Tab-separated table of C-alpha atoms and ligand atoms in Angstrom:
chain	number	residue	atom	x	y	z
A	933	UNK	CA	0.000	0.000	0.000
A	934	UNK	CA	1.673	3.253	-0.670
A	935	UNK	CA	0.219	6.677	1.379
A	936	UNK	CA	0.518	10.173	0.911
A	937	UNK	CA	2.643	11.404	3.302
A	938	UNK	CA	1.225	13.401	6.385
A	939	UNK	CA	3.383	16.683	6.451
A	940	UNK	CA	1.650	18.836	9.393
A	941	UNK	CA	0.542	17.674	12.302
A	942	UNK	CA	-1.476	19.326	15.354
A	943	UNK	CA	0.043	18.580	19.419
A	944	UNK	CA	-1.906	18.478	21.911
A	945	UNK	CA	0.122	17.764	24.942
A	946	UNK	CA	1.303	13.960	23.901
A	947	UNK	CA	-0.872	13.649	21.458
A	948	UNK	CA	-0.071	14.018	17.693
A	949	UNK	CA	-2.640	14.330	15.290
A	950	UNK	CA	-1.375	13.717	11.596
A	951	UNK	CA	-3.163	14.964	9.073
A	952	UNK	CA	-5.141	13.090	6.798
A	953	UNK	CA	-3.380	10.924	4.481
A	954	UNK	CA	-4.868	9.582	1.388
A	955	UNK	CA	-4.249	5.875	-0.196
A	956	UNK	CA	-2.322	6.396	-3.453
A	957	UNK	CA	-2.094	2.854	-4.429
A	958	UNK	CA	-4.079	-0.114	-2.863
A	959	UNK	CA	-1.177	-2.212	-3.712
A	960	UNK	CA	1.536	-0.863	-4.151
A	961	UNK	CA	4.076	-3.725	-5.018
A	962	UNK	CA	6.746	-6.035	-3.145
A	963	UNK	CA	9.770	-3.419	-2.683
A	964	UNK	CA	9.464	-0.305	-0.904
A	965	UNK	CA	10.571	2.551	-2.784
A	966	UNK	CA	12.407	0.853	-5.001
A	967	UNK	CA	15.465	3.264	-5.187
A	968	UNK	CA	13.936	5.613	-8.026
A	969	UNK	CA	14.958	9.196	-7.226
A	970	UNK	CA	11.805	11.407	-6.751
A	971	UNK	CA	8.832	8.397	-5.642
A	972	UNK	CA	9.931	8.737	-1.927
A	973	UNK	CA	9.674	12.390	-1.838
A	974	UNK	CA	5.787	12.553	-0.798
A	975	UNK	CA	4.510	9.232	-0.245
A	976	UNK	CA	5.300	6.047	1.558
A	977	UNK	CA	5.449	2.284	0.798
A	978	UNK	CA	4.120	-0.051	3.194
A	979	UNK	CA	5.497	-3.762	1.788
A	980	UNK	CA	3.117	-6.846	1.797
A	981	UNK	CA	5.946	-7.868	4.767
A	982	UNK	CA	5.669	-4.924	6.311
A	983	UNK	CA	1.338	-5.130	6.496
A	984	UNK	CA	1.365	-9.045	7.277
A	985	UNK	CA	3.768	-8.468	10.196
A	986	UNK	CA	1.453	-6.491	11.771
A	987	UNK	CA	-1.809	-8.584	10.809
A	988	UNK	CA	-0.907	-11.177	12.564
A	989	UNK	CA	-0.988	-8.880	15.663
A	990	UNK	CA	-4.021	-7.370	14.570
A	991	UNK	CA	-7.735	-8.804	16.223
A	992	UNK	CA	-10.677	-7.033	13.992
A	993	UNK	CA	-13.595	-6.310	16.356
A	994	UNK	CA	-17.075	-6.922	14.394
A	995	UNK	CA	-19.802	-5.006	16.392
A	996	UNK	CA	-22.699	-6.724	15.048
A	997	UNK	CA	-26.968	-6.015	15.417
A	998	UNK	CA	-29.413	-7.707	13.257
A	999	UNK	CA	-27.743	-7.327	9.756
A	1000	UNK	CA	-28.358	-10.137	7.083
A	1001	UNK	CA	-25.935	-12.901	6.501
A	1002	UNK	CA	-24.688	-12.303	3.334
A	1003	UNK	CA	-23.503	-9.084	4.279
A	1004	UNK	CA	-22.063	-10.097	7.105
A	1005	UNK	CA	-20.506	-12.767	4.607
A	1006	UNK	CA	-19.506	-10.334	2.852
A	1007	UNK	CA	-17.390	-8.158	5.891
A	1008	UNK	CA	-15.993	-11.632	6.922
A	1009	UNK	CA	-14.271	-12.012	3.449
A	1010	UNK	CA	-12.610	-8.802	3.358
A	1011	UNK	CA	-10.881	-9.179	6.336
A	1012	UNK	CA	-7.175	-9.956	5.348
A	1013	UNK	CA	-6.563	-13.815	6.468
A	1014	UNK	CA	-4.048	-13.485	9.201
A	1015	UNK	CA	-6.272	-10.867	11.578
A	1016	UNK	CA	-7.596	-12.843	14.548
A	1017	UNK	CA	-12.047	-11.938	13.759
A	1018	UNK	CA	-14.287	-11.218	16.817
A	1019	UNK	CA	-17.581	-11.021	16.509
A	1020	UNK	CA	-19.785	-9.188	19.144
A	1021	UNK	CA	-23.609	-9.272	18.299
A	1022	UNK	CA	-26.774	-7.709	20.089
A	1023	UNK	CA	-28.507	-9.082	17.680
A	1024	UNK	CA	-32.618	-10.624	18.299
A	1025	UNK	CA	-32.638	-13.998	20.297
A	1026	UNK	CA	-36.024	-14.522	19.122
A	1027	UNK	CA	-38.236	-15.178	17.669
A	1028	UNK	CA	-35.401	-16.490	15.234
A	1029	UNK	CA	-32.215	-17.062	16.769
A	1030	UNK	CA	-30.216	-13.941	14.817
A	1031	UNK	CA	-26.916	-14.563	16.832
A	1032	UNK	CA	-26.867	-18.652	16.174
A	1033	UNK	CA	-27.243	-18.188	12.126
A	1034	UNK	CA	-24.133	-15.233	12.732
A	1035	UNK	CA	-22.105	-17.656	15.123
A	1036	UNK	CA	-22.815	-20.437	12.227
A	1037	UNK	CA	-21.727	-17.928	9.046
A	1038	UNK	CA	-18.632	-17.515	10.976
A	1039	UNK	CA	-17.887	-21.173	11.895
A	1040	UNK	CA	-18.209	-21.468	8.377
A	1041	UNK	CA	-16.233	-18.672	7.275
A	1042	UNK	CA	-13.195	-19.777	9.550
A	1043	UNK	CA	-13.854	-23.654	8.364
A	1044	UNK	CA	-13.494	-22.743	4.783
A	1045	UNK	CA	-10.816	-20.341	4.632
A	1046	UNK	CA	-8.904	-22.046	7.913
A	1047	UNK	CA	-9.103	-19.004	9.970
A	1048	UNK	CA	-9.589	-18.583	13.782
A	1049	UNK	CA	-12.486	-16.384	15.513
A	1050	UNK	CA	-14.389	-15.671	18.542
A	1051	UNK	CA	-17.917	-15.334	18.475
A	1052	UNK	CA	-20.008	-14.182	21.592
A	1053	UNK	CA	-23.404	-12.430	22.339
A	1054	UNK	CA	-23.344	-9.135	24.058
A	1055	UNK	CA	-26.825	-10.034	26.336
A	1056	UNK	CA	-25.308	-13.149	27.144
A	1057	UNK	CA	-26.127	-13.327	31.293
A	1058	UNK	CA	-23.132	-15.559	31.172
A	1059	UNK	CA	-21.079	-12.315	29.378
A	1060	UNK	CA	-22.555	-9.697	32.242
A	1061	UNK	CA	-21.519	-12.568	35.193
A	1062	UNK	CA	-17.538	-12.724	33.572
A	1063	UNK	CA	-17.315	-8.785	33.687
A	1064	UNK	CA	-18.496	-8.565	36.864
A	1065	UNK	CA	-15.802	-11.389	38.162
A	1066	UNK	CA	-13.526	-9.533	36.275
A	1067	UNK	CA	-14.363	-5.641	38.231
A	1068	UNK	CA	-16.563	-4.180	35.334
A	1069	UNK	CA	-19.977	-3.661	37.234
A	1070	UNK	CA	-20.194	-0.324	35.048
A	1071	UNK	CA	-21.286	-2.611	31.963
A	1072	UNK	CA	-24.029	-4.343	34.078
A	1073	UNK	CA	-27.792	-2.924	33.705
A	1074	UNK	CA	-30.794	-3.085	35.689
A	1075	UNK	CA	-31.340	-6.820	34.114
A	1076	UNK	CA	-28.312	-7.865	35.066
A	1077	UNK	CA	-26.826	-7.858	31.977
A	1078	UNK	CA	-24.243	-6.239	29.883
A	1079	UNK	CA	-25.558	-2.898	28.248
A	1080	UNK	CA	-26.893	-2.915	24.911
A	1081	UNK	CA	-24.750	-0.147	22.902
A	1082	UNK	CA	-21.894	0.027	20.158
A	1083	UNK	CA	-19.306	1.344	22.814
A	1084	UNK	CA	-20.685	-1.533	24.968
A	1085	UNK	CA	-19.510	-4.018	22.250
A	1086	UNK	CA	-16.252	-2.563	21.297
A	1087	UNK	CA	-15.556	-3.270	24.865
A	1088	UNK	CA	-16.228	-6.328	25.106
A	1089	UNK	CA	-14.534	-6.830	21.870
A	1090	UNK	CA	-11.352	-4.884	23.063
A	1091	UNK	CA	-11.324	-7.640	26.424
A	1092	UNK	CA	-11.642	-10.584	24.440
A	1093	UNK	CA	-8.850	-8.726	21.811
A	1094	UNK	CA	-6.538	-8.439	25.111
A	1095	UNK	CA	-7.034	-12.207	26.310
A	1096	UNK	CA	-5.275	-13.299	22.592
A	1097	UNK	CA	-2.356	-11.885	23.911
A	1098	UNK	CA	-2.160	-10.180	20.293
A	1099	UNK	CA	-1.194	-6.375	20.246
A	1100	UNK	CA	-3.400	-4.458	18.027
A	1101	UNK	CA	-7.317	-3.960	17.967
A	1102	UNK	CA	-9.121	-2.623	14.728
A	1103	UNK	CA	-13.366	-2.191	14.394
A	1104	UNK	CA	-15.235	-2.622	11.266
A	1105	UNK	CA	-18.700	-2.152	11.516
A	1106	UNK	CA	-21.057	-5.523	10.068
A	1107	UNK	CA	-23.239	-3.940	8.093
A	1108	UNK	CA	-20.916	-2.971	4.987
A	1109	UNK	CA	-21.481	-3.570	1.648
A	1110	UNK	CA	-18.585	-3.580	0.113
A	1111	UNK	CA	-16.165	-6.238	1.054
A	1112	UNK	CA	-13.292	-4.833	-0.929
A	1113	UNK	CA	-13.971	-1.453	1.668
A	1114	UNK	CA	-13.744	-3.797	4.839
A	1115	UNK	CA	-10.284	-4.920	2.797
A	1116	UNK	CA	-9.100	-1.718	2.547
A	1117	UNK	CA	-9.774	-0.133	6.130
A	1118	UNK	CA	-7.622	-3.219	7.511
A	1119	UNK	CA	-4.603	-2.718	5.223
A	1120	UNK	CA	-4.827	1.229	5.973
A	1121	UNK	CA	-5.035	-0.118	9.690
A	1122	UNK	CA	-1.881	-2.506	9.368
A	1123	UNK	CA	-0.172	0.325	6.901
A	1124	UNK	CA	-0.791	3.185	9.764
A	1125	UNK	CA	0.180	0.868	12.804
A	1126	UNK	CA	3.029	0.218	11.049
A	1127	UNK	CA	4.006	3.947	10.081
A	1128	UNK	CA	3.304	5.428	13.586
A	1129	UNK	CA	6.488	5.389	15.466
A	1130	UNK	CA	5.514	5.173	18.599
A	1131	UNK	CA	3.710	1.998	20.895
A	1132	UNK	CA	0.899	4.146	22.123
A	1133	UNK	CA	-0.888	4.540	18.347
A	1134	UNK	CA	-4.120	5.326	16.766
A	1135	UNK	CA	-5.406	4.900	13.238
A	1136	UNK	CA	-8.702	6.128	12.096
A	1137	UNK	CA	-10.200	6.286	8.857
A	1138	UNK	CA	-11.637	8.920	6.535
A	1139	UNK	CA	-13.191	7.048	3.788
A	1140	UNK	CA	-13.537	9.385	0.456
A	1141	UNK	CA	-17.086	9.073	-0.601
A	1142	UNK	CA	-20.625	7.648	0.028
A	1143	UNK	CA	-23.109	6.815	-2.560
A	1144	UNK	CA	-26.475	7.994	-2.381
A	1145	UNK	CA	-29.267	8.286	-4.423
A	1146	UNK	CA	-30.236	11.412	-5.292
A	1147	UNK	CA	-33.182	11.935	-8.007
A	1148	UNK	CA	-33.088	8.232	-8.997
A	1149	UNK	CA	-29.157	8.990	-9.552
A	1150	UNK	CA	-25.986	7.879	-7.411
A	1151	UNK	CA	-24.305	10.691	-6.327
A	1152	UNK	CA	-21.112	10.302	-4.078
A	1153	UNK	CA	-21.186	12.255	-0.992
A	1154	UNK	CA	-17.870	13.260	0.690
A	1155	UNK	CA	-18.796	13.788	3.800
A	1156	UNK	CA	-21.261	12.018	6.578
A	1157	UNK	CA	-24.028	13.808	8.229
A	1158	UNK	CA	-22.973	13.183	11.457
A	1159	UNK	CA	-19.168	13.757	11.144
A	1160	UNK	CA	-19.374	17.102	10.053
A	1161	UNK	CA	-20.917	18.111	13.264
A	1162	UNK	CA	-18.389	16.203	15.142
A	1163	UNK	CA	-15.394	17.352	13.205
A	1164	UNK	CA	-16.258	20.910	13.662
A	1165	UNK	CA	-16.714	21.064	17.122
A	1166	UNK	CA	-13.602	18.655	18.049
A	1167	UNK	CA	-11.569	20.986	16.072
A	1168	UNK	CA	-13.159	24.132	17.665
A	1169	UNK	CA	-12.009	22.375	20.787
A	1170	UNK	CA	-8.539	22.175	19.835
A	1171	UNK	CA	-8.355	26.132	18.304
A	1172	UNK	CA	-10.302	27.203	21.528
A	1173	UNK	CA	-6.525	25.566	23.173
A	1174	UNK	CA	-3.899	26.757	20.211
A	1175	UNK	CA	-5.672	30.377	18.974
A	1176	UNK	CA	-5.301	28.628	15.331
A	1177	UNK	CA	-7.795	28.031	13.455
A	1178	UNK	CA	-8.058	24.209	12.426
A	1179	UNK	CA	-9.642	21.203	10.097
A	1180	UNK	CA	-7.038	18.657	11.433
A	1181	UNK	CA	-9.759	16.314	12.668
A	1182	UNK	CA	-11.271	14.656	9.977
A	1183	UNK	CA	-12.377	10.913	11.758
A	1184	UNK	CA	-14.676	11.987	15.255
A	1185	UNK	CA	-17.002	9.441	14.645
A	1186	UNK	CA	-14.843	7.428	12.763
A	1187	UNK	CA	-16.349	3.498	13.243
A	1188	UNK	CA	-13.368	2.117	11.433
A	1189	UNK	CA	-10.270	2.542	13.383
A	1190	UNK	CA	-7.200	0.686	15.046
A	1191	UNK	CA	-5.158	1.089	18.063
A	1192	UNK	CA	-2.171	-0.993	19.808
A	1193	UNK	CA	-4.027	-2.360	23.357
A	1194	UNK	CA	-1.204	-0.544	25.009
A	1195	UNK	CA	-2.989	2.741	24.263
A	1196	UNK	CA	-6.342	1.007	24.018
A	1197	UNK	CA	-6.095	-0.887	27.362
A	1198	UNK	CA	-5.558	2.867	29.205
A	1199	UNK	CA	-8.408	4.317	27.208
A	1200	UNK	CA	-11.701	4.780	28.873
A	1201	UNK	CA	-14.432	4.317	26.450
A	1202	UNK	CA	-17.890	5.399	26.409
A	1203	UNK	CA	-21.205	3.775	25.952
A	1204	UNK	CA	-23.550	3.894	22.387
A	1205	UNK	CA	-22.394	5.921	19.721
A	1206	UNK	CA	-20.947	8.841	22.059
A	1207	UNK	CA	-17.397	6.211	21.677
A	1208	UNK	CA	-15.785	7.292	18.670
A	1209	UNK	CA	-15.800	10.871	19.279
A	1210	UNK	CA	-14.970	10.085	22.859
A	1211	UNK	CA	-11.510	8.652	22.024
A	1212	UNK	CA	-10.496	11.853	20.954
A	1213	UNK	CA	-12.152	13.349	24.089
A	1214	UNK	CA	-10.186	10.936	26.632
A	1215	UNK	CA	-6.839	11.151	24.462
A	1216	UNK	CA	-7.374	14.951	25.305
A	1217	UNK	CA	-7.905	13.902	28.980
A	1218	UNK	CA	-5.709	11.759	29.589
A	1219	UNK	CA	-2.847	12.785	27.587
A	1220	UNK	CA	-3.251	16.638	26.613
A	1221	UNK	CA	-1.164	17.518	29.284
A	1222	UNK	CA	-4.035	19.844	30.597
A	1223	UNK	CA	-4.666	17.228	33.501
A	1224	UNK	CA	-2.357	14.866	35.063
A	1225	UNK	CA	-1.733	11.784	33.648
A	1226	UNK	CA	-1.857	8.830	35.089
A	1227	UNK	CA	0.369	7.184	32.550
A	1228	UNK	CA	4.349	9.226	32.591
A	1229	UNK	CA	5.433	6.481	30.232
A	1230	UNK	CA	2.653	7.544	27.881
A	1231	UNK	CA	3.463	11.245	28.164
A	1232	UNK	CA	7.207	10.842	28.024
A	1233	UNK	CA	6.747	8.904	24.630
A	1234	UNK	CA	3.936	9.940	22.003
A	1235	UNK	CA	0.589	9.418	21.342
A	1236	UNK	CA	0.293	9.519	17.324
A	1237	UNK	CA	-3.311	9.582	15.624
A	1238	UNK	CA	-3.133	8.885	11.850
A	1239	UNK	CA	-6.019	9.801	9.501
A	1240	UNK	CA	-6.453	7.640	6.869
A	1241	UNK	CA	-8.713	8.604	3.610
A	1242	UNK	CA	-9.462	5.489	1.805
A	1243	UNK	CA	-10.641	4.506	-2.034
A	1244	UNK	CA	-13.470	2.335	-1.340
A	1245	UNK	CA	-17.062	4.040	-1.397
A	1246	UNK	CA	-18.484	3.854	2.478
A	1247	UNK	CA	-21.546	1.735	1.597
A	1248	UNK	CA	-23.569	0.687	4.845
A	1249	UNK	CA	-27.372	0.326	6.126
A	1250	UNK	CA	-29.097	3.653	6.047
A	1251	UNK	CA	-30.495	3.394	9.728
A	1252	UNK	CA	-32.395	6.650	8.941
A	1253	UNK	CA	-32.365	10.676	10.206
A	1254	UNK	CA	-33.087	9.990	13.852
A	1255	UNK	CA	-30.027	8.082	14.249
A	1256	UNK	CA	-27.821	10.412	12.507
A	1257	UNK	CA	-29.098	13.328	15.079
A	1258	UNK	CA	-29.069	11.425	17.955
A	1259	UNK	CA	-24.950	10.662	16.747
A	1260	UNK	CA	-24.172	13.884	16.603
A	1261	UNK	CA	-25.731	15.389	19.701
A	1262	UNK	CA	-23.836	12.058	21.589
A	1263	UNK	CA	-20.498	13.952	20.763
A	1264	UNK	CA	-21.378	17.295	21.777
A	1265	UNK	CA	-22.594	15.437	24.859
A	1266	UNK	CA	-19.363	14.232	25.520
A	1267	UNK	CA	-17.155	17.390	24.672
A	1268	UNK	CA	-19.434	19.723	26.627
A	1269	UNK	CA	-18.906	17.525	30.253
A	1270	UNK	CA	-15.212	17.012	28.998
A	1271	UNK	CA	-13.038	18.456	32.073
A	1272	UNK	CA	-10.900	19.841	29.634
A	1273	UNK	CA	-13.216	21.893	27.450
A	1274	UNK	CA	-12.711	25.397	27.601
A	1275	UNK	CA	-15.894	27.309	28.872
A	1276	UNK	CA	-16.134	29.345	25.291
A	1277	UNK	CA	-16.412	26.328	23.814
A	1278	UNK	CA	-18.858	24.550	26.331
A	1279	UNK	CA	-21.724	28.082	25.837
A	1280	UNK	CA	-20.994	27.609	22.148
A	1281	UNK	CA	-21.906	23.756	22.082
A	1282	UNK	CA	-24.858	24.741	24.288
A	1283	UNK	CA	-26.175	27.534	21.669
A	1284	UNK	CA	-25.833	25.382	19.270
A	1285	UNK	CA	-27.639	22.583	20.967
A	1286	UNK	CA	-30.718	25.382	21.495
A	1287	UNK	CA	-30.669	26.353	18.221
A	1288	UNK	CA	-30.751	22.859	16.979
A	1289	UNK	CA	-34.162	22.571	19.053
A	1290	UNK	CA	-32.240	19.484	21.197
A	1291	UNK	CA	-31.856	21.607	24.363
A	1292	UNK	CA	-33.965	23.951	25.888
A	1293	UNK	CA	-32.465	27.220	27.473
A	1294	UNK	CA	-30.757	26.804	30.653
A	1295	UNK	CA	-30.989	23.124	30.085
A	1296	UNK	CA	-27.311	20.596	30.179
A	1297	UNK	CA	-26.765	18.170	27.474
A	1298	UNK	CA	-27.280	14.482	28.909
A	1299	UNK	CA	-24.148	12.958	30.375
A	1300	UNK	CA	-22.741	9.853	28.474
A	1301	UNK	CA	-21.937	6.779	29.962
A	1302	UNK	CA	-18.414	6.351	30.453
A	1303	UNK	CA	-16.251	3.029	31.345
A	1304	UNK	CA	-13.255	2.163	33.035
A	1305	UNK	CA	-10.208	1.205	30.767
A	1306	UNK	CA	-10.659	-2.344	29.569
A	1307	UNK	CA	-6.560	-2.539	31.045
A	1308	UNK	CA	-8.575	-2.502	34.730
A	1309	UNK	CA	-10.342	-5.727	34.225
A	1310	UNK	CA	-8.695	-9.158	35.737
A	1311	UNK	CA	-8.381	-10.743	32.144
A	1312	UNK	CA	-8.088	-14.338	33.782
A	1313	UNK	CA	-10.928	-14.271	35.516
A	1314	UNK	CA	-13.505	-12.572	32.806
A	1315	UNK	CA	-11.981	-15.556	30.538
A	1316	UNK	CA	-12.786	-18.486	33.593
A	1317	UNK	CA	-16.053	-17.173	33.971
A	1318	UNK	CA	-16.814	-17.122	30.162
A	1319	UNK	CA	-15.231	-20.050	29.793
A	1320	UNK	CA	-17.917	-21.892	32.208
A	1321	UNK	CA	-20.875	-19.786	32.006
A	1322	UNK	CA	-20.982	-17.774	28.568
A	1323	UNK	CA	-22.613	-20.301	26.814
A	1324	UNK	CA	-22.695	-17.759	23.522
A	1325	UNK	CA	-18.634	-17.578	24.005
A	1326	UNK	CA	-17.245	-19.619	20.959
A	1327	UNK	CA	-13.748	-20.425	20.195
A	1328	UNK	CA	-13.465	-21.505	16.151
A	1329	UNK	CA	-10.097	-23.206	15.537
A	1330	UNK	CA	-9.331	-22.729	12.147
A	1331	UNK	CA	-6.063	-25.100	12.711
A	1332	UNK	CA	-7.816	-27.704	14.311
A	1333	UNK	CA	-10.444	-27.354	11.563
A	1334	UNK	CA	-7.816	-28.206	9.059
A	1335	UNK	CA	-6.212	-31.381	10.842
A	1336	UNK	CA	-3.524	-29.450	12.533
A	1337	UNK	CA	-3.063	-29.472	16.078
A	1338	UNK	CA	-5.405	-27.391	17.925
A	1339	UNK	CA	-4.266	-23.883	18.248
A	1340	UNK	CA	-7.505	-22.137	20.271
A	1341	UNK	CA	-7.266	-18.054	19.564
A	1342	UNK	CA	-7.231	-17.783	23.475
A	1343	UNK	CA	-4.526	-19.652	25.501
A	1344	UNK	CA	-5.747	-19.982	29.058
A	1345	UNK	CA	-2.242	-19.397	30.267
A	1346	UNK	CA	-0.919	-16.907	28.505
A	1347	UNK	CA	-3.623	-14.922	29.481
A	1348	UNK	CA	-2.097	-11.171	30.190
A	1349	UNK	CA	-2.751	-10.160	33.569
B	1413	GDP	N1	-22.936	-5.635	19.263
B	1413	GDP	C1	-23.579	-4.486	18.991
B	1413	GDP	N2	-23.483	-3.941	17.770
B	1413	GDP	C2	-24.160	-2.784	17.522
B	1413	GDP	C3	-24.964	-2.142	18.494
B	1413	GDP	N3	-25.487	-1.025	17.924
B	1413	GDP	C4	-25.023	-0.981	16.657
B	1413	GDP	N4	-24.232	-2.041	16.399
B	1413	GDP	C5	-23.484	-2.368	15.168
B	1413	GDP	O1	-22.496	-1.364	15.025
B	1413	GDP	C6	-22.317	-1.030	13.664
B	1413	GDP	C7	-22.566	0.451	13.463
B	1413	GDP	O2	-23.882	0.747	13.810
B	1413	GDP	P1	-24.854	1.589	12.864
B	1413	GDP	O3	-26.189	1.589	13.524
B	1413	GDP	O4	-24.767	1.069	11.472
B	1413	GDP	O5	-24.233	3.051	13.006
B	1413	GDP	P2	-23.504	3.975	11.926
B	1413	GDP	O6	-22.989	3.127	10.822
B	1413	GDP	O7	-22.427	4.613	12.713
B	1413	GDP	O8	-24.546	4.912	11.475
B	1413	GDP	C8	-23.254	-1.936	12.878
B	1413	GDP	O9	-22.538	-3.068	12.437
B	1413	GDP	C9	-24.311	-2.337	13.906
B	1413	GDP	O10	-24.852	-3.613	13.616
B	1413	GDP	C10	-25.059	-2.777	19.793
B	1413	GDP	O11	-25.757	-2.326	20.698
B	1413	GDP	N5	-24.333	-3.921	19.980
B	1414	MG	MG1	-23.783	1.666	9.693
């Protein structure tokens, strides 16, 4: 894969925000540069080595709620064959089993192509009783069991990522149309993880257009609804902070992205759809240098977050206008309580919020739910109690599957703890 190379960046105490990089070439041959004066000057080779060396660190979360098999088919196939797949689903128990025909599509999957995957339901009671063993009552609701919620899932997904002992987490979202998209966000992924030079690293991605029909005709939109919104006032955070003007932030609700667990395991991450944006929110927290850190290894070394535009059209369910809003207001939410939002920032989320009819005057935007780092959890004891109780927790072997001798994705005692 060869990228345009990111020439500005924006600081923010530890953290480095690259600016958005677009994919030149999908594939971009065996050698890097190659020698030939002038093709290193702006862009950068990523080898095939370079991208499998980290995809076989790499466990790609699949956050998953009542999409149709053969998309779900579909996302399975595009991710590249040496990522570790876990597949988190709220989807219906009944009165059809959604989550058995997903764990089945991806027992298949993994038989056919000889991969490895974990599959487990996210309203499992067996799920809710392993992060409780393991010191996550947070997640728990008033049922006893683990919240419903995307950020809810990419928890989950980020625990079970940790007990692999691999090093790197990605998300791609399960209801995408376009396998050769789900390709491409991983190999940006692999391609950024690789680039950023530093073990605390994030990767998020841009992607260029998405089709919509407009008048019976497919138009290509560049932007979403929702991460315009976002964008603007995450930047308007960071200007608020630096007196420059900015557009550096171009991924707030960015649902494809990839971190190494060491920064991921310190992260705190929030509930629903208020997660995305809130990375960038805690990042600020945690590492702006505005608050003490907890982590002086984190803020001695650098936090990098590359932006990724990819070639792929975004092609996904349209889940409809109420969504979209409800997105959008989720970030504000979370900038406006953020400890480290400056108050001319705060009144001007709040104006806005009255003026888009969400918030009456003298009202507060709703707090988000927010969780402890997945790094707090006792990994060996959410894996015992899943082991024994989760009875939607399913290891797929793909060795074992083939003949080989078995090779389970999670190894009981190399468990990190
Ligand atoms: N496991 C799980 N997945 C969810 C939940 N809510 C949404 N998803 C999945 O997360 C992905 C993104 O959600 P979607 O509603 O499409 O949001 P958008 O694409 O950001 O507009 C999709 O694959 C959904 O199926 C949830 O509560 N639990
Ligand atoms: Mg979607």
């Amino acid at each position: 894969m060869r990228l345009a190379d990111s020439f500005r960046s924006e600081r923010f105490g530890a953290v480095r925000i690259h600016e958005l990089q677009r994919v030149i070439e999908l594939d971009s041959g065996a050698v890097a540069n190659s020698g030939l004066p002038g093709l290193s000057g702006a862009s950068r080779v990523i080898t095939p080595d370079a991208l499998r060396a980290i995809e076989t660190q790499l466990v790609i979360v699949v956050p998953c709620m009542n999409e149709s098999r053969s998309v779900i088919e579909g996302v399975l196939s595009g991710i590249p064959h040496d990522c570790l797949i876990v597949l988190v689903s709220n989807s219906d128990r009944g009165p059809v089993d959604r989550y058995e025909i997903e764990a089945q599509t991806v027992e298949q999957f993994c038989r056919l192509a000889g991969r490895s995957a974990l599959t487990v339901h996210q309203r499992d009671p067996g799920v809710a009783a392993a992060f409780k063993a393991a010191g996550m009552d947070e997640l728990i609701d008033d049922d006893g069991l683990v919240r419903a919620g995307k950020g809810e899932a990419m928890l989950v997904g980020m625990a079970l990522a940790a007990m692999t002992g691999r090093q790197y987490v990605g998300y791609v979202d399960a209801d995408n149309y376009v396998p050769g998209a789900v390709h491409e966000y991983c190999k940006a992924y692999a391609a950024g993880l690789h680039l950023a030079e530093s073990p605390y690293s994030m990767v998020r991605i841009s992607w260029h257009s998405k089709p919509k029909l407009r008048e019976g005709r497919l138009f290509f939109s560049r932007r979403g609804r929702s991460s315009e919104v976002t964008n603007e006032w995450l930047n308007r955070f960071l200007a608020e902070y630096s007196h420059f003007g900015t557009e550096v932030i171009a991924t707030g609700n960015a649902g494809e992205h990839a971190m190494s667990l060491a920064l991921g395991l310190k992260l705190r991450l929030a509930g629903g759809f208020a997660v995305e944006p809130f990375e960038y929110v805690d990042l600020f927290e945690q590492f702006g240098g505005v608050l003490e850190s907890a982590h002086p290894d984190v803020m001695a070394s650098s936090v990098p977050v590359l932006q990724i535009e990819t070639r792929n059209p975004h092609f996904h369910d349209n889940k409809g206008e109420e969504h979209v809003q409800g997105m959008r207001m989720q970030a504000l939410n979370v900038l406006y309580h953020s400890a480290v939002t400056l108050p001319a920032v705060r009144q001007a989320i709040l104006d806005f919020m009255v003026a888009q009819g969400v918030l009456e005057v003298g009202q507060q935007p709703p707090r988000e739910r927010i969780y402890p780092p997945v790094g707090t959890l006792a990994l060996d004891l959410l894996y015992d109690a899943l082991d024994a109780e989760a009875q939607s927790f399913r290891q797929l072997d793909g060795r074992a599957a083939a003949g080989l001798p078995a090779a389970p994705p999670i190894d009981r005692h190399t468990i990190p703890v």
